[in-house]
Coordinates of C-alpha atoms and ligand atoms in Angstrom, one line a residue:
Chain A
M1 CA 185.6 1.6 -170.3
E2 CA 186.7 0.8 -173.9
P3 CA 183.6 0.0 -175.9
V4 CA 183.4 -3.6 -177.1
I5 CA 182.3 -2.5 -180.5
R6 CA 183.0 0.9 -182.0
I7 CA 181.4 1.8 -185.3
T8 CA 182.6 5.0 -187.0
G9 CA 181.1 6.6 -190.1
L10 CA 179.8 3.3 -191.4
S11 CA 177.9 3.4 -194.7
K12 CA 176.8 0.6 -196.9
T13 CA 175.6 1.0 -200.5
Y14 CA 174.6 -2.2 -202.2
K15 CA 175.6 -2.9 -205.8
S16 CA 172.1 -2.1 -206.8
G17 CA 172.9 1.5 -205.6
F18 CA 170.7 1.2 -202.6
A19 CA 172.0 2.9 -199.5
A20 CA 171.2 0.5 -196.7
L21 CA 173.3 2.2 -194.0
R22 CA 174.1 5.9 -193.8
N23 CA 177.0 7.2 -191.7
I24 CA 176.4 5.1 -188.6
D25 CA 178.3 5.9 -185.4
L26 CA 177.7 3.6 -182.5
E27 CA 179.5 2.3 -179.5
I28 CA 178.4 -0.9 -177.7
R29 CA 179.5 -1.2 -174.1
R30 CA 181.1 -4.4 -172.8
G31 CA 178.6 -6.7 -171.2
E32 CA 175.4 -4.9 -172.1
I33 CA 172.3 -6.1 -173.9
F34 CA 171.7 -3.8 -176.8
A35 CA 168.4 -3.9 -178.7
L36 CA 168.3 -2.7 -182.2
L37 CA 164.9 -1.7 -183.3
G38 CA 163.6 -0.6 -186.6
P39 CA 160.9 -1.3 -189.2
N40 CA 161.4 -3.9 -192.0
G41 CA 164.2 -2.9 -194.3
A42 CA 165.7 -0.4 -191.9
G43 CA 169.2 -1.9 -192.2
K44 CA 169.4 -3.9 -189.0
T45 CA 170.6 -7.1 -190.7
T46 CA 172.9 -5.2 -192.9
L47 CA 174.6 -3.6 -189.9
I48 CA 175.1 -6.9 -188.2
S49 CA 176.3 -8.5 -191.4
V50 CA 179.0 -5.8 -191.8
I51 CA 180.2 -6.3 -188.3
C52 CA 180.4 -10.1 -188.7
G53 CA 182.2 -9.9 -192.0
I54 CA 179.4 -11.2 -194.3
V55 CA 178.9 -7.9 -196.1
N56 CA 181.7 -5.5 -197.1
P57 CA 181.3 -1.9 -195.7
T58 CA 181.4 0.9 -198.3
T59 CA 182.9 3.4 -196.0
G60 CA 183.7 3.7 -192.3
T61 CA 185.5 1.5 -189.8
V62 CA 184.3 -1.0 -187.2
L63 CA 186.4 -2.2 -184.2
A64 CA 185.1 -5.4 -182.6
D65 CA 186.8 -6.4 -179.3
G66 CA 189.5 -3.8 -180.2
H67 CA 190.3 -5.2 -183.6
D68 CA 189.5 -3.8 -187.0
I69 CA 187.0 -6.0 -188.7
V70 CA 188.8 -5.8 -192.1
R71 CA 192.5 -5.5 -191.3
D72 CA 192.4 -7.8 -188.3
Y73 CA 189.5 -10.0 -189.2
R74 CA 190.8 -13.1 -187.5
A75 CA 190.9 -11.5 -184.1
S76 CA 187.6 -9.7 -184.4
R77 CA 185.6 -12.6 -185.8
S78 CA 187.0 -15.0 -183.2
A79 CA 185.2 -12.9 -180.6
I80 CA 181.9 -12.8 -182.4
G81 CA 179.1 -15.3 -182.5
L82 CA 176.2 -14.8 -184.9
V83 CA 172.7 -16.2 -185.1
P84 CA 171.3 -14.9 -188.3
Q85 CA 167.7 -14.0 -189.1
E86 CA 167.3 -16.7 -191.7
L87 CA 167.1 -20.3 -190.6
S88 CA 169.8 -22.0 -192.6
T89 CA 171.2 -25.3 -191.6
D90 CA 172.9 -28.3 -193.1
A91 CA 170.0 -30.7 -193.6
F92 CA 171.9 -34.0 -193.5
E93 CA 174.3 -33.3 -190.7
T94 CA 173.6 -34.3 -187.1
V95 CA 173.2 -31.7 -184.4
W96 CA 176.4 -33.0 -182.7
A97 CA 178.4 -32.8 -185.9
T98 CA 177.3 -29.4 -186.9
V99 CA 178.0 -27.8 -183.6
N100 CA 181.5 -29.3 -183.4
F101 CA 182.1 -28.2 -186.9
S102 CA 181.3 -24.6 -186.0
R103 CA 183.7 -24.7 -183.1
G104 CA 186.5 -26.0 -185.3
L105 CA 185.7 -23.4 -188.0
F106 CA 186.3 -20.7 -185.4
G107 CA 189.7 -22.1 -184.6
K108 CA 188.9 -23.8 -181.3
P109 CA 190.2 -27.3 -180.4
R110 CA 187.6 -30.0 -179.7
D111 CA 185.8 -29.8 -176.4
H112 CA 183.1 -32.4 -176.1
A113 CA 182.2 -31.4 -172.5
L114 CA 181.6 -27.8 -173.5
V115 CA 179.5 -28.8 -176.6
E116 CA 177.5 -31.2 -174.4
K117 CA 176.8 -28.4 -171.9
I118 CA 175.7 -26.0 -174.7
L119 CA 173.3 -28.7 -176.1
R120 CA 171.9 -29.5 -172.7
D121 CA 171.4 -25.8 -171.9
L122 CA 169.4 -25.5 -175.1
S123 CA 167.4 -28.7 -174.5
L124 CA 169.0 -30.3 -177.5
W125 CA 171.0 -33.1 -175.9
D126 CA 168.5 -35.8 -176.7
K127 CA 168.5 -34.7 -180.3
K128 CA 172.2 -34.7 -180.7
D129 CA 172.3 -37.6 -183.1
S130 CA 169.3 -36.5 -185.1
K131 CA 169.7 -35.1 -188.6
I132 CA 168.9 -31.5 -188.6
M133 CA 166.3 -31.8 -191.3
T134 CA 164.2 -34.0 -188.9
L135 CA 164.0 -31.1 -186.4
S136 CA 161.2 -28.6 -186.0
G137 CA 161.8 -24.9 -186.9
G138 CA 162.2 -23.9 -183.3
M139 CA 164.7 -26.7 -182.7
K140 CA 166.7 -25.6 -185.8
R141 CA 166.8 -22.1 -184.3
R142 CA 168.2 -23.7 -181.1
V143 CA 170.8 -25.5 -183.2
M144 CA 171.8 -22.2 -184.8
I145 CA 172.2 -20.7 -181.3
A146 CA 174.3 -23.7 -180.2
K147 CA 176.5 -23.2 -183.3
A148 CA 177.0 -19.5 -182.5
L149 CA 177.9 -20.3 -178.9
S150 CA 180.2 -23.2 -179.7
H151 CA 183.4 -21.1 -179.8
E152 CA 182.6 -19.2 -176.6
P153 CA 182.2 -15.7 -178.2
S154 CA 182.4 -12.6 -176.0
I155 CA 180.0 -10.8 -178.4
L156 CA 176.8 -12.4 -179.5
F157 CA 174.5 -11.2 -182.3
L158 CA 170.9 -12.4 -182.3
D159 CA 169.1 -11.2 -185.4
E160 CA 165.4 -11.6 -184.5
P161 CA 165.9 -14.6 -182.3
T162 CA 162.3 -14.9 -181.3
A163 CA 160.6 -14.4 -184.7
G164 CA 158.2 -17.3 -185.2
V165 CA 159.1 -18.9 -181.9
D166 CA 156.6 -20.2 -179.4
V167 CA 156.1 -18.8 -175.9
E168 CA 158.2 -21.4 -174.2
L169 CA 161.2 -21.1 -176.5
R170 CA 161.0 -17.3 -176.2
R171 CA 161.2 -17.6 -172.4
D172 CA 164.1 -20.0 -172.7
M173 CA 165.8 -17.6 -175.1
W174 CA 165.4 -14.7 -172.6
N175 CA 166.8 -16.9 -169.8
L176 CA 169.7 -17.9 -172.0
V177 CA 170.4 -14.3 -172.9
R178 CA 170.3 -13.3 -169.2
G179 CA 172.6 -16.2 -168.3
L180 CA 175.1 -15.2 -171.0
R181 CA 175.1 -11.6 -169.8
E182 CA 175.8 -12.6 -166.3
R183 CA 178.9 -14.4 -167.6
G184 CA 180.0 -11.2 -169.3
T185 CA 178.9 -11.7 -172.9
T186 CA 177.8 -8.7 -174.8
I187 CA 174.6 -9.2 -176.6
I188 CA 173.2 -7.3 -179.5
L189 CA 169.7 -8.3 -180.6
T190 CA 167.2 -7.1 -183.1
T191 CA 163.6 -7.6 -182.6
H192 CA 160.2 -6.5 -183.7
Y193 CA 158.6 -7.2 -180.4
I194 CA 158.9 -4.0 -178.4
E195 CA 158.1 -5.8 -175.2
E196 CA 161.2 -7.9 -175.7
A197 CA 163.4 -4.9 -175.9
E198 CA 161.6 -3.4 -172.9
E199 CA 162.1 -6.6 -171.0
M200 CA 165.7 -7.4 -171.9
A201 CA 167.7 -4.5 -173.1
D202 CA 170.0 -2.2 -171.2
R203 CA 170.1 0.2 -174.1
I204 CA 168.1 0.7 -177.2
G205 CA 169.0 1.9 -180.6
V206 CA 166.4 2.8 -183.3
I207 CA 167.4 2.6 -186.9
S208 CA 165.2 3.8 -189.7
K209 CA 166.0 4.0 -193.4
G210 CA 169.6 3.2 -192.8
E211 CA 170.1 6.0 -190.2
L212 CA 170.6 5.5 -186.5
I213 CA 168.0 8.0 -185.1
L214 CA 168.3 7.3 -181.4
V215 CA 170.5 5.5 -178.9
E216 CA 169.4 5.7 -175.3
D217 CA 169.4 3.9 -172.0
K218 CA 166.1 2.0 -171.8
T219 CA 165.1 3.3 -168.4
Q220 CA 165.9 6.9 -169.4
L221 CA 164.0 6.5 -172.6
M222 CA 161.0 5.2 -170.8
R223 CA 161.2 7.9 -168.2
K224 CA 161.7 10.6 -170.7
L225 CA 158.9 9.5 -172.9
G226 CA 156.9 7.2 -170.8
K227 CA 153.6 8.8 -170.0
K228 CA 150.3 7.4 -169.0
Q229 CA 146.8 8.7 -169.8
L230 CA 143.6 8.2 -167.9
T231 CA 140.5 8.7 -170.0
L232 CA 137.2 9.3 -168.3
Q233 CA 133.9 8.9 -170.3
L234 CA 131.5 11.4 -168.7
Q235 CA 127.8 10.9 -168.0
A236 CA 127.0 14.4 -169.2
P237 CA 129.1 16.5 -171.5
L238 CA 131.0 19.4 -170.0
A239 CA 131.3 22.8 -171.7
A240 CA 134.7 23.5 -170.1
I241 CA 137.0 22.2 -167.5
P242 CA 135.8 23.4 -164.1
A243 CA 138.0 26.1 -162.5
E244 CA 138.5 24.0 -159.4
L245 CA 140.3 21.3 -161.4
A246 CA 142.6 23.8 -163.2
G247 CA 145.6 22.4 -161.2
Y248 CA 145.4 19.1 -163.0
P249 CA 146.8 18.4 -166.4
L250 CA 143.4 17.7 -167.9
E251 CA 142.1 18.0 -171.4
L252 CA 138.6 17.9 -172.6
S253 CA 137.6 16.3 -175.9
A254 CA 135.9 18.5 -178.5
D255 CA 132.5 17.1 -177.8
G256 CA 133.0 17.5 -174.1
Q257 CA 132.3 13.7 -173.5
E258 CA 135.8 12.7 -172.5
L259 CA 138.2 14.0 -169.9
V260 CA 141.9 13.0 -170.4
Y261 CA 144.4 13.1 -167.6
T262 CA 148.1 12.7 -168.3
F263 CA 150.5 11.6 -165.7
D264 CA 154.1 10.4 -165.3
T265 CA 154.5 6.6 -164.8
Q266 CA 157.7 7.1 -162.9
G267 CA 156.2 9.6 -160.4
E268 CA 155.6 8.5 -156.8
H269 CA 152.1 9.8 -156.8
T270 CA 150.0 9.5 -159.8
G271 CA 147.3 11.8 -158.3
I272 CA 144.5 9.6 -159.7
A273 CA 142.9 9.0 -156.4
G274 CA 142.8 12.7 -155.6
L275 CA 141.5 13.6 -159.0
L276 CA 138.7 11.1 -158.8
R277 CA 137.7 12.4 -155.3
R278 CA 137.6 15.9 -156.7
L279 CA 135.4 14.9 -159.6
T280 CA 132.9 13.2 -157.2
D281 CA 132.9 16.3 -155.0
H282 CA 132.0 18.4 -158.0
G283 CA 129.3 16.1 -159.1
I284 CA 131.1 15.1 -162.3
D285 CA 130.0 11.6 -163.0
F286 CA 131.6 9.2 -165.4
K287 CA 130.4 6.0 -166.8
D288 CA 133.7 4.4 -167.8
L289 CA 137.4 4.9 -167.4
H290 CA 140.5 3.3 -168.8
S291 CA 144.2 4.1 -168.7
S292 CA 146.8 3.6 -171.4
E293 CA 150.5 3.6 -171.4
S294 CA 152.7 5.3 -174.0
S295 CA 154.8 2.2 -174.3
L296 CA 158.1 1.9 -176.1
E297 CA 156.0 0.8 -179.0
E298 CA 154.3 4.2 -179.2
I299 CA 157.6 5.9 -178.7
F300 CA 159.0 3.9 -181.4
V301 CA 156.2 4.4 -183.8
S302 CA 156.2 8.1 -183.3
L303 CA 160.0 8.3 -183.7
V304 CA 159.9 6.4 -186.9
R305 CA 157.0 8.5 -188.2
T306 CA 158.8 11.8 -187.6
N307 CA 161.8 10.4 -189.3
A308 CA 159.8 9.3 -192.4
Chain B
M1 CA 196.9 -20.5 -190.0
N2 CA 193.6 -21.8 -188.6
L3 CA 194.3 -25.5 -188.6
H4 CA 191.2 -26.4 -186.7
A5 CA 189.1 -24.7 -189.4
I6 CA 190.9 -26.7 -192.2
R7 CA 190.3 -29.9 -190.3
A8 CA 186.6 -29.0 -189.7
I9 CA 185.9 -28.2 -193.4
Y10 CA 187.8 -31.2 -194.6
R11 CA 186.0 -33.6 -192.3
F12 CA 182.7 -32.0 -193.1
E13 CA 183.3 -32.5 -196.8
M14 CA 184.6 -36.1 -196.4
A15 CA 181.5 -36.9 -194.3
R16 CA 179.3 -35.6 -197.1
T17 CA 181.2 -37.9 -199.5
G18 CA 180.7 -40.8 -197.0
R19 CA 176.9 -40.2 -196.9
T20 CA 176.7 -40.4 -200.7
L21 CA 179.1 -43.3 -201.0
M22 CA 177.0 -45.1 -203.6
Q23 CA 176.8 -42.4 -206.2
S24 CA 180.2 -40.9 -205.5
I25 CA 182.2 -44.1 -205.7
A26 CA 180.1 -46.9 -207.1
S27 CA 178.7 -45.1 -210.1
P28 CA 182.1 -43.9 -211.6
V29 CA 183.6 -47.3 -211.0
L30 CA 180.6 -49.0 -212.7
S31 CA 180.7 -46.7 -215.7
T32 CA 184.4 -47.1 -216.2
S33 CA 184.0 -50.9 -216.0
L34 CA 181.5 -50.6 -218.8
Y35 CA 184.0 -48.7 -220.9
F36 CA 186.6 -51.5 -220.3
I37 CA 184.1 -54.1 -221.3
V38 CA 183.1 -52.3 -224.5
F39 CA 186.4 -50.7 -225.6
G40 CA 188.9 -52.8 -223.9
A41 CA 187.5 -56.3 -224.2
A42 CA 185.0 -56.2 -227.1
I43 CA 186.3 -53.6 -229.5
G44 CA 189.9 -53.6 -228.2
S45 CA 190.4 -57.2 -229.1
R46 CA 189.9 -56.3 -232.8
M47 CA 192.1 -53.3 -232.7
G48 CA 195.9 -53.2 -233.2
E49 CA 198.3 -51.8 -230.7
V50 CA 198.6 -48.1 -230.3
D51 CA 202.2 -46.8 -229.7
G52 CA 203.2 -50.4 -229.0
V53 CA 200.6 -50.8 -226.2
H54 CA 197.6 -53.1 -226.4
Y55 CA 194.5 -51.0 -226.9
G56 CA 192.7 -52.1 -223.8
A57 CA 195.7 -51.0 -221.7
F58 CA 196.2 -47.9 -223.8
I59 CA 192.8 -46.4 -222.8
I60 CA 193.3 -46.9 -219.0
P61 CA 195.1 -43.6 -218.3
G62 CA 192.6 -41.7 -220.4
L63 CA 189.6 -43.3 -218.7
I64 CA 191.0 -42.5 -215.3
M65 CA 191.6 -38.9 -216.4
L66 CA 188.1 -38.7 -217.7
T67 CA 186.7 -39.7 -214.3
L68 CA 189.2 -37.6 -212.4
L69 CA 188.3 -34.4 -214.3
T70 CA 184.6 -34.7 -214.1
E71 CA 184.5 -36.0 -210.5
S72 CA 186.9 -33.3 -209.3
I73 CA 185.0 -30.6 -210.9
S74 CA 181.5 -31.8 -209.9
N75 CA 182.6 -32.6 -206.3
A76 CA 184.4 -29.4 -205.5
S77 CA 181.8 -27.2 -207.3
F78 CA 179.0 -28.9 -205.5
G79 CA 180.8 -28.6 -202.2
I80 CA 180.9 -24.9 -202.2
Y81 CA 177.7 -24.3 -204.1
L82 CA 175.6 -26.2 -201.5
P83 CA 176.3 -23.8 -198.6
K84 CA 175.8 -20.9 -200.9
W85 CA 172.4 -22.3 -202.0
S86 CA 171.3 -23.3 -198.5
G87 CA 172.5 -20.1 -196.8
T88 CA 174.9 -21.8 -194.4
I89 CA 177.7 -20.0 -196.1
Y90 CA 177.1 -17.2 -193.6
E91 CA 179.1 -19.2 -191.2
L92 CA 182.1 -19.5 -193.4
L93 CA 182.0 -15.8 -194.2
S94 CA 181.8 -14.8 -190.6
A95 CA 184.5 -17.3 -189.4
P96 CA 188.1 -16.3 -188.7
V97 CA 189.5 -18.1 -191.8
S98 CA 191.4 -16.8 -194.9
W99 CA 190.8 -18.1 -198.4
I100 CA 193.8 -20.4 -198.0
E101 CA 192.2 -22.4 -195.3
V102 CA 188.8 -22.5 -197.1
V103 CA 190.5 -23.7 -200.2
I104 CA 192.7 -26.3 -198.5
G105 CA 189.6 -27.7 -196.7
Y106 CA 187.2 -27.8 -199.7
V107 CA 189.7 -28.5 -202.5
G108 CA 191.7 -30.9 -200.4
A109 CA 188.6 -33.0 -199.6
A110 CA 187.4 -33.0 -203.3
A111 CA 190.9 -33.9 -204.5
T112 CA 191.2 -36.7 -201.9
K113 CA 188.0 -38.2 -203.1
S114 CA 189.1 -38.0 -206.8
V115 CA 192.5 -39.7 -206.1
I116 CA 190.8 -42.5 -204.2
L117 CA 188.4 -42.9 -207.2
G118 CA 191.3 -42.9 -209.7
L119 CA 193.0 -45.6 -207.7
L120 CA 189.8 -47.6 -207.5
I121 CA 189.4 -47.5 -211.2
L122 CA 193.0 -48.5 -211.7
V123 CA 192.3 -51.6 -209.5
T124 CA 189.1 -52.3 -211.3
A125 CA 190.9 -52.2 -214.7
R126 CA 193.1 -55.0 -213.5
F127 CA 190.1 -57.3 -213.8
F128 CA 189.7 -56.6 -217.5
V129 CA 193.2 -55.9 -218.9
A130 CA 196.8 -56.4 -218.0
Y131 CA 199.0 -53.3 -217.7
E132 CA 202.2 -52.1 -216.0
I133 CA 203.2 -48.8 -214.6
A134 CA 206.6 -47.6 -215.7
H135 CA 206.9 -44.6 -213.4
P136 CA 204.6 -45.2 -210.4
F137 CA 205.9 -42.1 -208.6
W138 CA 205.0 -39.8 -211.5
M139 CA 201.7 -41.7 -212.0
V140 CA 200.6 -40.8 -208.5
G141 CA 202.1 -37.3 -209.0
F142 CA 200.0 -36.6 -212.1
L143 CA 197.0 -38.1 -210.4
A144 CA 197.2 -35.9 -207.4
L145 CA 198.2 -32.8 -209.4
T146 CA 195.3 -33.2 -211.7
A147 CA 192.9 -33.9 -208.9
V148 CA 194.0 -30.7 -207.1
T149 CA 194.0 -28.5 -210.1
F150 CA 190.5 -29.5 -211.3
S151 CA 189.0 -29.5 -207.9
L152 CA 190.2 -25.9 -207.7
F153 CA 188.7 -25.3 -211.1
G154 CA 185.4 -26.8 -209.8
F155 CA 185.6 -24.7 -206.7
I156 CA 185.7 -21.6 -208.8
I157 CA 182.7 -22.8 -210.9
G158 CA 180.8 -23.5 -207.6
I159 CA 181.3 -19.9 -206.5
W160 CA 180.5 -18.5 -209.9
A161 CA 177.4 -20.6 -210.5
D162 CA 174.1 -19.1 -209.2
G163 CA 171.9 -22.0 -210.3
F164 CA 172.1 -25.7 -210.6
E165 CA 172.1 -25.5 -214.4
K166 CA 175.3 -23.3 -214.4
L167 CA 176.8 -25.9 -212.1
Q168 CA 176.3 -28.5 -214.9
V169 CA 177.0 -26.4 -217.9
I170 CA 180.8 -26.1 -217.8
P171 CA 181.5 -29.8 -217.0
L172 CA 179.0 -30.9 -219.6
M173 CA 179.6 -28.4 -222.4
I174 CA 183.3 -27.9 -222.1
V175 CA 185.1 -30.5 -220.0
T176 CA 183.5 -33.6 -221.4
P177 CA 184.1 -32.7 -225.1
L178 CA 187.6 -31.6 -224.3
T179 CA 188.3 -34.9 -222.6
F180 CA 186.8 -37.0 -225.3
L181 CA 188.8 -35.0 -227.9
G182 CA 191.8 -35.0 -225.7
G183 CA 193.1 -38.4 -226.7
S184 CA 191.5 -40.5 -224.0
F185 CA 190.7 -43.2 -226.5
Y186 CA 193.3 -42.6 -229.1
S187 CA 196.7 -41.2 -229.7
I188 CA 196.5 -37.7 -231.3
N189 CA 199.1 -39.1 -233.8
M190 CA 196.2 -41.0 -235.3
L191 CA 194.6 -37.7 -236.2
P192 CA 195.0 -35.9 -239.6
P193 CA 198.0 -33.4 -239.4
L194 CA 195.8 -30.3 -239.1
W195 CA 193.8 -31.7 -236.2
Q196 CA 197.0 -32.7 -234.5
K197 CA 197.9 -29.0 -234.4
I198 CA 194.5 -28.0 -233.2
A199 CA 194.5 -30.7 -230.5
L200 CA 197.6 -29.0 -228.9
F201 CA 195.3 -26.2 -227.8
N202 CA 193.3 -28.7 -225.8
P203 CA 194.7 -28.7 -222.2
V204 CA 193.4 -32.2 -221.6
V205 CA 195.8 -33.5 -224.2
Y206 CA 198.7 -32.6 -222.0
L207 CA 197.0 -34.2 -218.9
V208 CA 196.2 -37.5 -220.7
S209 CA 199.5 -37.6 -222.4
G210 CA 201.6 -37.0 -219.3
F211 CA 199.6 -39.5 -217.4
R212 CA 199.9 -42.1 -220.1
W213 CA 203.7 -41.5 -220.2
S214 CA 203.8 -42.4 -216.5
F215 CA 202.2 -45.8 -217.4
Y216 CA 203.9 -46.8 -220.6
G217 CA 206.7 -44.4 -221.1
V218 CA 205.2 -43.2 -224.4
S219 CA 203.4 -39.9 -225.0
D220 CA 202.0 -37.6 -227.6
V221 CA 203.7 -34.6 -226.1
N222 CA 206.7 -34.3 -223.9
A223 CA 206.0 -35.4 -220.3
A224 CA 207.8 -32.3 -218.9
L225 CA 205.6 -30.1 -221.1
S226 CA 202.5 -31.9 -219.7
F227 CA 203.7 -31.3 -216.2
G228 CA 204.4 -27.7 -216.9
M229 CA 201.0 -27.1 -218.5
T230 CA 199.2 -28.7 -215.6
C231 CA 201.1 -26.5 -213.1
A232 CA 200.3 -23.4 -215.2
F233 CA 196.6 -24.2 -215.1
L234 CA 196.9 -24.7 -211.3
A235 CA 198.5 -21.3 -211.0
V236 CA 195.8 -19.7 -213.0
C237 CA 193.1 -21.3 -210.8
L238 CA 194.9 -20.3 -207.6
F239 CA 195.1 -16.7 -208.8
A240 CA 191.4 -16.7 -209.6
V241 CA 190.5 -18.0 -206.1
W242 CA 192.8 -15.4 -204.5
W243 CA 191.0 -12.7 -206.5
I244 CA 187.6 -14.0 -205.7
F245 CA 188.2 -13.8 -201.9
R246 CA 190.0 -10.5 -202.2
T247 CA 187.1 -8.8 -204.0
G248 CA 184.3 -10.9 -202.4
Y249 CA 183.1 -11.7 -205.9
K250 CA 179.7 -13.5 -205.6
L251 CA 180.5 -14.2 -202.0
R252 CA 180.3 -11.0 -200.1
N253 CA 178.0 -8.1 -201.0
Ligands
ATP401 N1 172.0 -8.0 -201.2 C1 171.3 -6.9 -201.3 N2 171.3 -6.1 -202.4 C2 170.6 -5.0 -202.5 N3 169.8 -4.5 -201.5 C3 169.8 -5.2 -200.3 C4 170.5 -6.4 -200.2 N4 170.3 -6.9 -198.9 C5 169.5 -6.0 -198.3 N5 169.1 -5.0 -199.2 C6 168.3 -3.9 -198.9 O1 168.8 -3.2 -197.8 C7 167.7 -2.7 -196.9 C8 168.0 -3.1 -195.5 O2 167.9 -4.5 -195.4 P1 168.1 -5.3 -194.0 O3 167.9 -6.7 -194.3 O4 169.3 -4.8 -193.4 O5 166.8 -4.8 -193.2 P2 166.3 -5.2 -191.8 O6 166.3 -3.9 -190.9 O7 167.1 -6.3 -191.2 O8 164.8 -5.6 -192.0 P3 163.9 -6.8 -191.4 O9 163.3 -6.2 -190.2 O10 162.9 -7.0 -192.4 O11 164.8 -8.0 -191.2 C9 166.4 -3.3 -197.5 O12 165.8 -2.3 -198.2 C10 166.9 -4.4 -198.4 O13 166.0 -4.5 -199.5
MG402 MG1 166.7 -8.2 -190.8

């Protein structure tokens, strides 16, 4: 299938001479949720800003919904909705006026029923006549989402939608994103919460220092790199791993106090029960045990570290 | 052409005017009334006629121009500076609109407000002095043309400015002096010969002169020349705006 966004050889060097994006190639599939991860200053917002027309690219091309974002900006921008990272709203406007304004700006005729539905979905309906400056931060973020959705975009960018947002709003946001995806909207989001990417995304891209260092299916990424470790704290130190346990992927810490067992989270049998039985059989006693997951977070941290 | 966008921007700007009705309408009307009381009624009664027109009536076109210029510039510059300052400009930049639609929306709204203001002052003047309008069609024409031109100029200032001081500096340091020296309160024929020549470099002279001609049929410079000069300035401003959006100057990184 034609990708909904195709980025080819995209670079951005700001006037200061700072290269914020270096030769990015990326295709976003229609209807997917794509999570863009990367440390502060990696270039996530810059990438989104180029696609949306806020920042001019230095080199490269971007096709959004099949249209060149520079030559055919009207068609490409009509397809895109953007919720930027920064909270910026018109203080004195009402919620109702500002959302209708956005719809008009994007070239759509008035549709009060649709705007009402959007506001209701975002629990903003009872605030529709309030001036935006009287709303809380979380409410303002909802208003910005409502504005972005007002022209029924087929591609939605959410730049850190859940930064500084309470648990309830975050859950609402996730539900909203899922609902939009079901209706066929492509969603590209950036986040610093790895769990969010893990929970939501179909694919994950990692950007670091302006370079896209990885794009992968989330499940594949987790399978490929997702390992769990069981650490056993022994009663008495061991000099070496007993020969009878040689079949297990075990490691002994330098002081002989800890035994570490690594296993695949995706496997049917983790082998933990068997291992523990064997240990008891051989009289190896342990006082404590804990398991840890190499989460996306660890994968991410190690990736960014190797890139550094 | 994205007509919905033009309408959205225009309405948004007019709503902003509506919210600040007091300072945007009442204060210019009040200050012009004070001018009429001081210059028209008090001092004017002791002055002779200028170019065959009673002094109180003579200053009406100049006073309207004075308000028209400052209000057009301040309105339009503030209109586009505000979203830049608050960050909401992201929406304008990411919208499927060309510079033409943006300009029609913002400048159109600012000019509309200026024209309304100009007409209000004209009505207010009626309470203080008697006047007639020789060429009503041209009077409205000059009013609208000047409002559009200087709203466009203000729009450019609003994009150029990156602080509130810069927003004030051009109207205060350049436009106000030029207007006062541009023959709002006198005919440039009253100046010494050298200053008459220098005055011709002041674009406001042409505006005031043309506008006054539409009232009383008399002018310092030829009315056609006035019209031409205003159109020329409009063309320069249009070119500047076109260039700004083409290069993204101060708008897009
Ligand atoms: N207008 C600008 N001029 C110069 N440099 C800029 C400009 N905007 C951003 N940068 C730089 O470009 C780099 C990428 O910034 P960007 O905002 O894209 O990062 P990000 O990945 O979104 O970070 P964060 O997670 O903090 O939001 C940063 O080093 C930033 O300082
Ligand atoms: Mg960012």
